Every structure is written in structure tokens, then in C-alpha cells.
XYZ file of C-alpha atoms in Angstrom:
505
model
C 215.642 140.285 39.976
C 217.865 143.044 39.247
C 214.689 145.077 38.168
C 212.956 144.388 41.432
C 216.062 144.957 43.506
C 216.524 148.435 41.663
C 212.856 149.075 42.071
C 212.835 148.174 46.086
C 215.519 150.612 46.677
C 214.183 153.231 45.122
C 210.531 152.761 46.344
C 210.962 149.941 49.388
C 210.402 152.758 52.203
C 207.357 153.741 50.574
C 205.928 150.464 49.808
C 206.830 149.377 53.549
C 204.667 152.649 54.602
C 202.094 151.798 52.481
C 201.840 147.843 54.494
C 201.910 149.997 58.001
C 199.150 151.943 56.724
C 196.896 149.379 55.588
C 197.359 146.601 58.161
C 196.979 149.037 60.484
C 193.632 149.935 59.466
C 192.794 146.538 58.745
C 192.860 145.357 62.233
C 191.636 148.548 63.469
C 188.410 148.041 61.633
C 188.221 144.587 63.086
C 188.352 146.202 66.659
C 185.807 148.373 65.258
C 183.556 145.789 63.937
C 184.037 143.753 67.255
C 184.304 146.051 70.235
C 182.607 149.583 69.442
C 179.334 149.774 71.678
C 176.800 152.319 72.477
C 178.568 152.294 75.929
C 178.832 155.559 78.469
C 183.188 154.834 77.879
C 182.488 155.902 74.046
C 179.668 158.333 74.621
C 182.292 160.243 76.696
C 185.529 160.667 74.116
C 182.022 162.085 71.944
C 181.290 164.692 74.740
C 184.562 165.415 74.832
C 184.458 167.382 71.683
C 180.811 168.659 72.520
C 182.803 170.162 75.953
C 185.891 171.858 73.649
C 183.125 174.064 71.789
C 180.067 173.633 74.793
C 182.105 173.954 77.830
C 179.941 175.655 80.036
C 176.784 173.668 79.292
C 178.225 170.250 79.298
C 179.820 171.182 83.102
C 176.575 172.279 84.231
C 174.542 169.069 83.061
C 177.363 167.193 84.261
C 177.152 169.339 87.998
C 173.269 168.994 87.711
C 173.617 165.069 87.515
C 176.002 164.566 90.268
C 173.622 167.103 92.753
C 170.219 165.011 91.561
C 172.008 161.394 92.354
C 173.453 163.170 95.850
C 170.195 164.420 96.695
C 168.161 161.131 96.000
C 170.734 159.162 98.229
C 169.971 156.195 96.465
C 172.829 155.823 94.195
C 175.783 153.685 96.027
C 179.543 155.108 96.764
C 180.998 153.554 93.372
C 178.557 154.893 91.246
C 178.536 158.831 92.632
C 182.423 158.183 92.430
C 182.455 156.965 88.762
C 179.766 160.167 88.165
C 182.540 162.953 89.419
C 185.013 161.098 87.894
C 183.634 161.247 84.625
C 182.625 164.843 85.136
C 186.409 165.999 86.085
C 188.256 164.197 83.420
C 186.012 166.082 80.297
C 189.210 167.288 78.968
C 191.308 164.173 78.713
C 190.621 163.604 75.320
C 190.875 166.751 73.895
C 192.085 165.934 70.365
C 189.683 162.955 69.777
C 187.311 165.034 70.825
C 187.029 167.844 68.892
C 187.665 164.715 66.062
C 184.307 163.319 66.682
C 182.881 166.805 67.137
C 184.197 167.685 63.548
C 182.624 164.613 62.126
C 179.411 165.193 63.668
C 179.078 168.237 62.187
C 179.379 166.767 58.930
C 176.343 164.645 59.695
C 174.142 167.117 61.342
C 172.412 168.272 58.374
C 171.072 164.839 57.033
C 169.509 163.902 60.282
C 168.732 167.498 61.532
C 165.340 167.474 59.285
C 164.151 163.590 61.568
C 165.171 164.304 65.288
C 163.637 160.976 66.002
C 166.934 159.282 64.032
C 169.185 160.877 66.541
C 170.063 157.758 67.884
C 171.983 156.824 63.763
C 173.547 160.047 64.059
C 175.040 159.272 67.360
C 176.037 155.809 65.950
C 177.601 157.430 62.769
C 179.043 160.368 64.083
C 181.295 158.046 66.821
C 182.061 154.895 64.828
C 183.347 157.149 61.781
C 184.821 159.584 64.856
C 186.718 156.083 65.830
C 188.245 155.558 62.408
C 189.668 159.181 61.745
C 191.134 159.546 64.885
C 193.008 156.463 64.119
C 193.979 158.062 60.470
C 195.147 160.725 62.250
C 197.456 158.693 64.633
C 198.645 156.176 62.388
C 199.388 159.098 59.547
C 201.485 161.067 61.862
C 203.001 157.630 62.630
C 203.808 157.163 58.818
C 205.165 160.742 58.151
C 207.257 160.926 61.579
C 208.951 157.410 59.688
C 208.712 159.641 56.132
C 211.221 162.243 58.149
C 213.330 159.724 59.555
C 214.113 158.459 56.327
C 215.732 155.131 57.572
C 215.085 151.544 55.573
C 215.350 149.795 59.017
C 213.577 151.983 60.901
C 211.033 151.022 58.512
C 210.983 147.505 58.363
C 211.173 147.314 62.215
C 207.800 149.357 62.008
C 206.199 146.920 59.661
C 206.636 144.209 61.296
C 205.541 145.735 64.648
C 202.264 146.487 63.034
C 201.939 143.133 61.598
C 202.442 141.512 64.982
C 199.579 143.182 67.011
C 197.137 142.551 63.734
C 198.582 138.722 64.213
C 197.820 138.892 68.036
C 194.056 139.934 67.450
C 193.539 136.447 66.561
C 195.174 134.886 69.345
C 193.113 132.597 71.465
C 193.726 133.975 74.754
C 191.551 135.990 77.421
C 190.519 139.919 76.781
C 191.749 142.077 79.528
C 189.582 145.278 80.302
C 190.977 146.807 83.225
C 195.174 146.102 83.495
C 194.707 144.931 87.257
C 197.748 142.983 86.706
C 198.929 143.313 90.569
C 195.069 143.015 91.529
C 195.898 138.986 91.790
C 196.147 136.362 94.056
C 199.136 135.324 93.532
C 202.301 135.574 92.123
C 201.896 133.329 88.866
C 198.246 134.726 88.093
C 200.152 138.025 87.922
C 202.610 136.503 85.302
C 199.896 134.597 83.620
C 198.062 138.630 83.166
C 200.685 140.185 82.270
C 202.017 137.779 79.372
C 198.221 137.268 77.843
C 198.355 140.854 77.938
C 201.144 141.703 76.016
C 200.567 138.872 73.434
C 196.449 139.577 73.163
C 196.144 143.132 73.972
C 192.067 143.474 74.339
C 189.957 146.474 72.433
C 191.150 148.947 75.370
C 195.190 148.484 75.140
C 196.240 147.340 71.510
C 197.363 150.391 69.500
C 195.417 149.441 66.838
C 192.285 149.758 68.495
C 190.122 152.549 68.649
C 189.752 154.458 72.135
C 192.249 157.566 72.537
C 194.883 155.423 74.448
C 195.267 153.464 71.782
C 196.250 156.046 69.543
C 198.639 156.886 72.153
C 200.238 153.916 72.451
C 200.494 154.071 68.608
C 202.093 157.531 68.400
C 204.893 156.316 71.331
C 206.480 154.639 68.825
C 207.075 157.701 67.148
C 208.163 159.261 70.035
C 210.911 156.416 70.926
C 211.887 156.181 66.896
C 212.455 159.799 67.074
C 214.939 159.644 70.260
C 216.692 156.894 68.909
C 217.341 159.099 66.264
C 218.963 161.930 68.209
C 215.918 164.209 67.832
C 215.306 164.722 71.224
C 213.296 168.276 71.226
C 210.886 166.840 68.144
C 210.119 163.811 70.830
C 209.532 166.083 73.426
C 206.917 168.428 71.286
C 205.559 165.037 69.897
C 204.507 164.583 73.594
C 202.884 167.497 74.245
C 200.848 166.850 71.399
C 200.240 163.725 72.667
C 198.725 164.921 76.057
C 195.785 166.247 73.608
C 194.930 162.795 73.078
C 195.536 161.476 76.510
C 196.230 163.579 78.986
C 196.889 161.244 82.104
C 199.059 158.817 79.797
C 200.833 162.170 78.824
C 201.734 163.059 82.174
C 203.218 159.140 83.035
C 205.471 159.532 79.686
C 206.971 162.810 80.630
C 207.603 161.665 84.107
C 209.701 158.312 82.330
C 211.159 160.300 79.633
C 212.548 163.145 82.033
C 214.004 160.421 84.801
C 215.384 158.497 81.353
C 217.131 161.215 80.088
C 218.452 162.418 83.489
C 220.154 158.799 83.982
C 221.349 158.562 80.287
C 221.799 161.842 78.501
C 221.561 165.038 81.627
C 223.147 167.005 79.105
C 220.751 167.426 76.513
C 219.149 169.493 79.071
C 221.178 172.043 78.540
C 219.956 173.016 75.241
C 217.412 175.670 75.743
C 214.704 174.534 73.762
C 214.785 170.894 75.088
C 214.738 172.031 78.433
C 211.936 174.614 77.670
C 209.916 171.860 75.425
C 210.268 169.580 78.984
C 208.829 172.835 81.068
C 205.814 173.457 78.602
C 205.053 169.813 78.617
C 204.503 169.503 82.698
C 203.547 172.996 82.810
C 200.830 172.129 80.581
C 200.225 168.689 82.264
C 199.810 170.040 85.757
C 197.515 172.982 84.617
C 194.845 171.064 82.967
C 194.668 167.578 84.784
C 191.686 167.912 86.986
C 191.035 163.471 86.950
C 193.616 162.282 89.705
C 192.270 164.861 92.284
C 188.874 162.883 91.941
C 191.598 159.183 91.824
C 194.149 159.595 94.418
C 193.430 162.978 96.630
C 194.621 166.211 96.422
C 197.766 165.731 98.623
C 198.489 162.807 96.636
C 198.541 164.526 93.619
C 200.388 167.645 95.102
C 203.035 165.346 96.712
C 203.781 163.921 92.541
C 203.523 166.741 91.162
C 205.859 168.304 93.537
C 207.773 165.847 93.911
C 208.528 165.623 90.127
C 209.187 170.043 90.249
C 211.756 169.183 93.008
C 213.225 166.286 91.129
C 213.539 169.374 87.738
C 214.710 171.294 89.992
C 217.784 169.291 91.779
C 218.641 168.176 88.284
C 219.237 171.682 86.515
C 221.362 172.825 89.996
C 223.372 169.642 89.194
C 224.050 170.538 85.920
C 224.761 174.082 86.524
C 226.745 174.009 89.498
C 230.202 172.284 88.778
C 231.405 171.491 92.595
C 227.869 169.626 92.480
C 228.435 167.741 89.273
C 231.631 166.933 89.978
C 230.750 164.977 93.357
C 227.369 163.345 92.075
C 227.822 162.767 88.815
C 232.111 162.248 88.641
C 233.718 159.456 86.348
C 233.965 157.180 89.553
C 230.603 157.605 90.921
C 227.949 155.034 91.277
C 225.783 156.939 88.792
C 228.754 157.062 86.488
C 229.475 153.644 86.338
C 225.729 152.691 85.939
C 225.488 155.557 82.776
C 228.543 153.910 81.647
C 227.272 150.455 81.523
C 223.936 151.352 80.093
C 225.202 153.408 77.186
C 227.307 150.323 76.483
C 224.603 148.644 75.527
C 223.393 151.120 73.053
C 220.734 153.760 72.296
C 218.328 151.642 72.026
C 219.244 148.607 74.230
C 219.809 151.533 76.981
C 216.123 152.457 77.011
C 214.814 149.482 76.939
C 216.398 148.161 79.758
C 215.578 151.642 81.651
C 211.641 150.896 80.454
C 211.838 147.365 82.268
C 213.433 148.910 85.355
C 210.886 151.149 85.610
C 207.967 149.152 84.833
C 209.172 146.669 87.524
C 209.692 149.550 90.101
C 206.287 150.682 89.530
C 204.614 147.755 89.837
C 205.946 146.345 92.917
C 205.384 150.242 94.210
C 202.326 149.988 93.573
C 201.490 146.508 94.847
C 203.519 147.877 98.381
C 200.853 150.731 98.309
C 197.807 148.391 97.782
C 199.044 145.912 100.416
C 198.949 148.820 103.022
C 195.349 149.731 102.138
C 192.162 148.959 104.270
C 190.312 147.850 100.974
C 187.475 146.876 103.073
C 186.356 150.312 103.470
C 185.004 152.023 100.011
C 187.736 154.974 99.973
C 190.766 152.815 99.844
C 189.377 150.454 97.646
C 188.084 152.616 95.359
C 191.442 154.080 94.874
C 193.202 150.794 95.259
C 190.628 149.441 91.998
C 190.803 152.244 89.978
C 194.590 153.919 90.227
C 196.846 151.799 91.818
C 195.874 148.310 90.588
C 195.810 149.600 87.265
C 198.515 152.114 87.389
C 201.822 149.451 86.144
C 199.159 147.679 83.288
C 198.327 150.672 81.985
C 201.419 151.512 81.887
C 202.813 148.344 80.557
C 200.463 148.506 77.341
C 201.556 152.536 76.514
C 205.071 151.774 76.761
C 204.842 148.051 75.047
C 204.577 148.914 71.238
C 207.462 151.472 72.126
C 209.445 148.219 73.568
C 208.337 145.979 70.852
C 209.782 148.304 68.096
C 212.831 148.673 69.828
C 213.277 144.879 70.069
C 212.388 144.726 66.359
C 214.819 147.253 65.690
C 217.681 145.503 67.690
C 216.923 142.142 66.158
C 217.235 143.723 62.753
C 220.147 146.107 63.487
C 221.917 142.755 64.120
C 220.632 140.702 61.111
C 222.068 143.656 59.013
C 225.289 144.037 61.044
C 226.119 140.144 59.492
C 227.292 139.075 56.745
C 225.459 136.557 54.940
C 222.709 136.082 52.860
C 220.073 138.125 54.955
C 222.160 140.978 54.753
C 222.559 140.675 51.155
C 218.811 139.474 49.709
C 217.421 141.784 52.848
C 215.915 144.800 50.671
C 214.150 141.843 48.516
C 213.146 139.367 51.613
C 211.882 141.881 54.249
C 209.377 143.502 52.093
C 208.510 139.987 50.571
C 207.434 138.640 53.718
C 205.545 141.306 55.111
C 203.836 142.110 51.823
C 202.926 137.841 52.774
C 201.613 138.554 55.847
C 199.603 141.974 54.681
C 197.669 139.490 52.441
C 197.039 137.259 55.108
C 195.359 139.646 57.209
C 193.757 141.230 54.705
C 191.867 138.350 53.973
C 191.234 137.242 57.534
C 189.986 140.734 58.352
C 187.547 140.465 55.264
C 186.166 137.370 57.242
C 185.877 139.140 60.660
C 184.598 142.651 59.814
C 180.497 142.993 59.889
C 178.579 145.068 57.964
C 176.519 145.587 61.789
C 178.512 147.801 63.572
C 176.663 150.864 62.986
C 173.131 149.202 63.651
C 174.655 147.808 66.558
C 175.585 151.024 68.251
C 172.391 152.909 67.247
C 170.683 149.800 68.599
C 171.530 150.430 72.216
C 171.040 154.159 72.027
C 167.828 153.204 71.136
C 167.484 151.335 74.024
C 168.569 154.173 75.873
C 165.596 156.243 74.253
C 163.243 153.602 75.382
C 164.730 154.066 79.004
C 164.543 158.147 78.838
C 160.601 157.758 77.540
C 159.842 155.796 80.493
C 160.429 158.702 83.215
C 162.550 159.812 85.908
C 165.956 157.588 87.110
C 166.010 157.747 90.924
C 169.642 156.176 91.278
C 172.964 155.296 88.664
C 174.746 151.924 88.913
C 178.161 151.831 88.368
C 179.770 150.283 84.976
C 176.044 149.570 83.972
C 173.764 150.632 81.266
C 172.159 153.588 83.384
C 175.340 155.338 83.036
C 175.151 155.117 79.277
C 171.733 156.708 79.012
C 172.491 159.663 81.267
C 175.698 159.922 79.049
C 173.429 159.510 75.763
C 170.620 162.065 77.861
C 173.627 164.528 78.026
C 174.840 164.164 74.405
C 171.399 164.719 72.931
C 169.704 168.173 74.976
C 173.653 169.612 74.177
C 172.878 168.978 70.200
C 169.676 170.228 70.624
C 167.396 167.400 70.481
C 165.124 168.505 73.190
C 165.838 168.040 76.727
C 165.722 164.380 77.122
C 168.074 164.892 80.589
C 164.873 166.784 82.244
C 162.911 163.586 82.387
C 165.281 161.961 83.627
C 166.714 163.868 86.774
C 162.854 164.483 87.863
């Protein structure tokens, strides 16, 4: 025992690492093997990369598309929507992008000699794209922990991880689009919200495979890093983070600035956390182009100014004293608050803030809907699409974030007792998650098919079939005509003829 003990201390961290790393991939090949599709959603994170290094030819097939559909007048509101959408929000997913763009290239030689197999290389080129985006994620994950250097840190990780590979399994309802206040009442809200935290479908668990999922994996680093005073290496970790999803990117800012102006104001006054906050919206409000297309432009300049003005107020408060003194004084109603909340710790602090807010936002949000005409396409469109998903999207970036944190407090707590989990801890944390590793190991060997490539190449074959049979007069939305234009685009940008002339005849 003493041996083992010895053994654990010296190498525990590692070997705790080691179970994040491969349960993580574990259930991420299980999303994978279950979820991946030849679908327009997945064709786009590919184009993605093909519009980093093809910019100006992927915007003009993209602007050709959304003229032919105009012109023919037979494709309906949602549809044309969806199409601009989809156009404007190319550079959402820049990092995933040029992932699967980097992979792709590694493939192009076998398949360049048979164009006719284009349809594998598609198949390959994403589902492998899929799996080393994750690496990439869930390795920065491991070596942000690496830095921290912190045994509970650690073990709060692990067992974060192990929970969303147990809640794959769970028997409960996939949920695709986080309309959570998109209800009819009250308790089907609840009833959405709790399925979705416990089951979190292929689009929201951070072990899944689209770019918000590695997002959501990655704002655990970003919390774990604030809770460990590093404040500025949160704030860059963000900005790198709005390379993998820029709209998410935006929301976190947003939180983490109105967090750290109720809790901590005066970390802002260290240059290079304030400048780190600056280059993050700076570089936020520059290159979103998707919630023009969402919400309006006057929508979006009223946030984005609004959040400017909100930067603004904060730094005169901090640098004018006769200012500070009245609004943020030991006996002021933001004092007292501050006071209270830093009582109940770093950590405890945030995650009561994240609740707040998450509760603020969705009962915003719900206000905002209820005012809507959602019988006429305009209102509805943005009521389906931004503000009935705005607080569940939400919800599922911030959740692994709150999850760790709970972990983490639970933990903190075991360890702050005396007793025999504080004593045999180093032995029994590691034991049991080493337990559970080996139970989803083998339950993932069970799920995982050896299909998923066939399966994807499958429907862009299907999508072939479609492109041979002539031109497409109209698009329906969230349909299978949206993937072939997608899979139309992909293909003439690689150079595989110009499959997108005979369709936009």
C-alpha cells in the first residue's frame, strides 16, 4: 500500500490526465459513431476551412446561390433566410476549419487520381476533421490542468469527464435546438432544461464533436484558470476560443466582463487584463457578420454598444475616486452584495453569478418572445432561431464550467475534513475513476460502429445522385437540398468539376 501510495503521489496527476484523456475520447467517438451525418450543419464547419484559404470563391458561390433561389421565387422565407445565414456566418468556425482543411489535404493525393470517390474523401476528410479538433480541445484542456499543477483541480476534472461519458447512456430525449423557453408551459420548460443538462444531445455535450462542443470543453479551462487567480491567461484563453466559436465567444466575454465588474473591478486595472478584455471584443465586434442576418442591425448595434458604454462607465468608475467612492463605497448596495458573494468563495461566487445570469437571460428572453407577432415570418424567424435558443445555448456552454466548479466545491470540502476520505483520498479518487474508465471503455467498445465513414459518404452519394439529375429550382429549409448545394459548393472549390453549375441552371 505504501508502494502505491508513494507511487500515486508522485504520478496521480498524470495518471488522472491520462483517464480525462481517454474517456474523453471514448465517448467522443461514440458521438462520432452515432451522430456524424453527411448533413449541410457538418458540410459547413468543412467549408469553413475551404473559406480561410478560398475566401473569395467560396463568398461568390455562396452570393451566386442566394441570387439563383431569389430569382426563381420559389424557395419559401425560411429557407432564403437559413441560405444568408449560412453565407454570413463562414467565419464562425475559424479554427475547426482550417482543422478539417489541414486534414483534407492530407487525403487529397489518394483520391485525387479517382474524382468519382470524392464523395470518401469528403467522408474521411470530416469524420477524421471531427476527431482532431477534439484532440486539439481536450489536449489544451489537459495541459491548461498540466500548468495548474493542482491534485484537486485534477480529480474534479476527472470526474467531470466521467459524468457526461455516463450521461450518453442515459435514457432520456435528445435535444437539437435549446428552445428551452420555446414551451408551453412552465413545467415543460423545467422538464427541457433538466433532460438537458443530464443528456446533453450530439449538439451540446462537450464531448461531442461540432465546434461548440469543443467550446464548452475548453470553458472549463477558462473557469479552472480564474479560480486560480490567472485572470489575463483566461482572458487570452478566450480569444482563442472565439476561433472556434465566434458567437459563443462573444456571450462569454459579455459574462466574464459583467462577472468581474461585480466581483473583482480591480483587476481591471492591470494593463494587460484590461487590454486582453479590449482585444477580445475588439476582435469580436470586427469579425461577427451572423447576428446582423439573426437579430437586425440596430439590434446588434444597440449590444454591442451597449456593452462599449457599459466598458466605458466601468473604467471612469475606477479611475475617478469621487465616483468610486459614491457607487462603489463600503456601505453601498453594490458593496454589500460584493461582500456577500466573495463570502462564499472564489468559486461558490461565480457560480452563483452564472445562475443569476442564466436566469436573467432567460426570462429576458422569454419577455422579448412574448412581445413578438410570431405569426408573421420576421418575428418568428428571429423569435426560433435567436431568442428561443439564446438562454439553452447558453446553459450548455456555461454547464461543464458549473459542473466542475460543483465538483470542485464538493471535493474542496471532502478534503477540508478529517476522516478517512481525507486520509485514503490520493488512493480512493484515482481508484474509482480508474473503475469507471473501464466501464466506459467497455460500453463504448459495444456502441462504436465500424459504419461511420460509409455512412457519411453514403449520403454524399446521394447528393451526387441529386446533382446528376439537373437543375434545383427551389431549397427547403433544414432538409436534404441544403446538404447537396453545401456538398455542390465543397466539391467545384476542390476542384472536382463544377457540379454547382448544374444545379443553379
Amino acid at each position: 500500500m505504501s508502494l502505491l501510495r508513494q507511487f500515486l503521489h508522485r504520478h496521480g496527476q498524470i495518471l488522472i490526465l491520462a483517464i480525462v484523456l481517454i474517456s474523453g475520447f471514448a465517448t467522443n467517438l461514440n458521438f462520432i459513431s452515432t451522430g456524424a451525418r453527411g448533413s449541410d450543419d457538418n458540410l459547413l464547419f468543412y467549408i469553413s476551412g475551404l473559406n480561410v484559404f478560398h475566401e473569395k470563391e467560396v463568398l461568390a458561390l455562396n452570393n451566386r446561390a442566394v441570387k439563383h433561389f431569389k430569382q426563381k421565387g420559389k424557395t419559401r422565407p425560411h429557407a432564403m433566410k437559413r441560405l444568408i445565414l449560412h453565407r454570413d456566418y463562414l467565419n464562425e468556425y475559424t479554427l475547426p476549419g482550417i482543422i478539417h482543411y489541414g486534414v483534407s489535404r492530407v487525403f487529397k493525393p489518394l483520391f485525387d487520381p479517382i474524382p468519382s470517390l470524392y464523395p470518401m474523401y469528403l467522408a474521411q476528410s470530416i469524420t477524421i476533421g471531427f476527431v482532431a479538433s477534439f484532440a486539439f480541445a481536450l489536449s489544451l484542456l489537459i495541459g491548461i490542468f498540466y500548468f495548474i499543477r493542482n491534485s484537486v483541480f485534477s480529480w474534479a476534472l476527472g470526474v467531470t469527464i466521467i459524468l457526461y461519458g455516463i450521461a450518453f447512456y442515459l435514457p432520456l430525449k435528445d435535444n437539437s435546438f435549446a428552445h428551452l423557453v420555446l414551451q408551453n408551459s412552465f413545467w415543460d420548460m423545467a422538464k427541457n432544461t433538466i433532460e438537458m443538462l443530464l443528456h446533453p444531445s450530439t449538439q451540446f455535450s462537450p464531448l461531442s464533436f461540432p465546434p461548440r462542443s469543443n467550446f464548452a470543453l475548453l470553458m472549463i479551462g477558462v473557469f479552472a484558470l480564474r479560480w486560480n487567480n490567472a485572470y489575463f491567461l483566461s482572458y487570452l484563453l478566450v480569444i482563442l476560443l472565439s476561433f472556434i466559436h465566434l458567437s459563443s465567444s462573444g456571450m462569454l466575454l459579455a459574462l466574464l466582463f459583467g462577472m468581474d465588474v461585480v466581483l473583482r473591478p480591480e483587476i481591471f486595472r492591470t494593463p494587460k487584463i484590461a487590454i486582453a478584455l479590449l482585444v477580445g471584443m475588439t476582435s469580436f465586434v470586427l469579425r461577427e457578420s451572423m447576428f446582423d442576418s439573426l437579430i437586425g442591425t440596430n439590434a446588434l448595434y444597440f449590444l454591442i454598444g451597449g456593452t462599449i458604454a457599459l466598458c466605458a462607465v466601468v473604467f471612469a468608475v475606477l479611475k475617478t475616486s469621487s465616483l468610486h467612492n459614491a457607487l462603489l463605497g463600503d456601505t453601498s448596495l453594490y458593496a454589500v452584495t460584493q461582500k456577500w458573494l466573495l463570502a462564499r468563495g472564489t468559486v461558490g461566487a461565480d457560480l452563483i453569478l452564472l445562475i443569476l445570469v442564466w436566469l436573467a437571460i432567460a426570462i429576458l428572453t422569454y419577455g422579448v418572445i412574448s412581445q413578438l407577432n410570431t405569426e408573421l415570418f420576421e418575428p418568428w424567424f428571429k423569435a426560433y432561431n435567436f431568442w428561443g435558443r439564446l438562454a439553452g445555448r447558453l446553459l450548455m456552454v456555461i454547464a461543464p464550467a458549473m459542473l466542475f466548479g460543483i465538483c470542485l466545491l464538493t471535493l474542496g470540502k471532502l478534503m477540508a475534513r478529517e476522516g478517512a476520505f481525507k486520509h485514503h483520498s490520493i488512493i480512493v479518487v484515482p481508484g474509482l475513476l480508474t473503475f469507471m474508465l473501464g466501464i466506459l471503455v467497455w460500453q463504448s467498445a459495444n456502441t462504436i460502429s465500424a459504419d461511420t465513414m460509409p455512412r457519411i459518404a453514403s449520403d454524399f452519394f446521394k447528393a451526387e445522385k441529386r446533382i446528376s439529375k439537373g437543375p434545383m429550382p427551389k431549397l427547403k429549409a433544414m432538409g436534404f437540398s441544403e446538404a447537396v448545394l453545401y456538398y455542390a459548393i465543397s466539391k467545384t472549390v476542390d476542384g472536382r468539376g463544377r457540379p454547382l453549375d448544374r444545379l443553379l441552371r
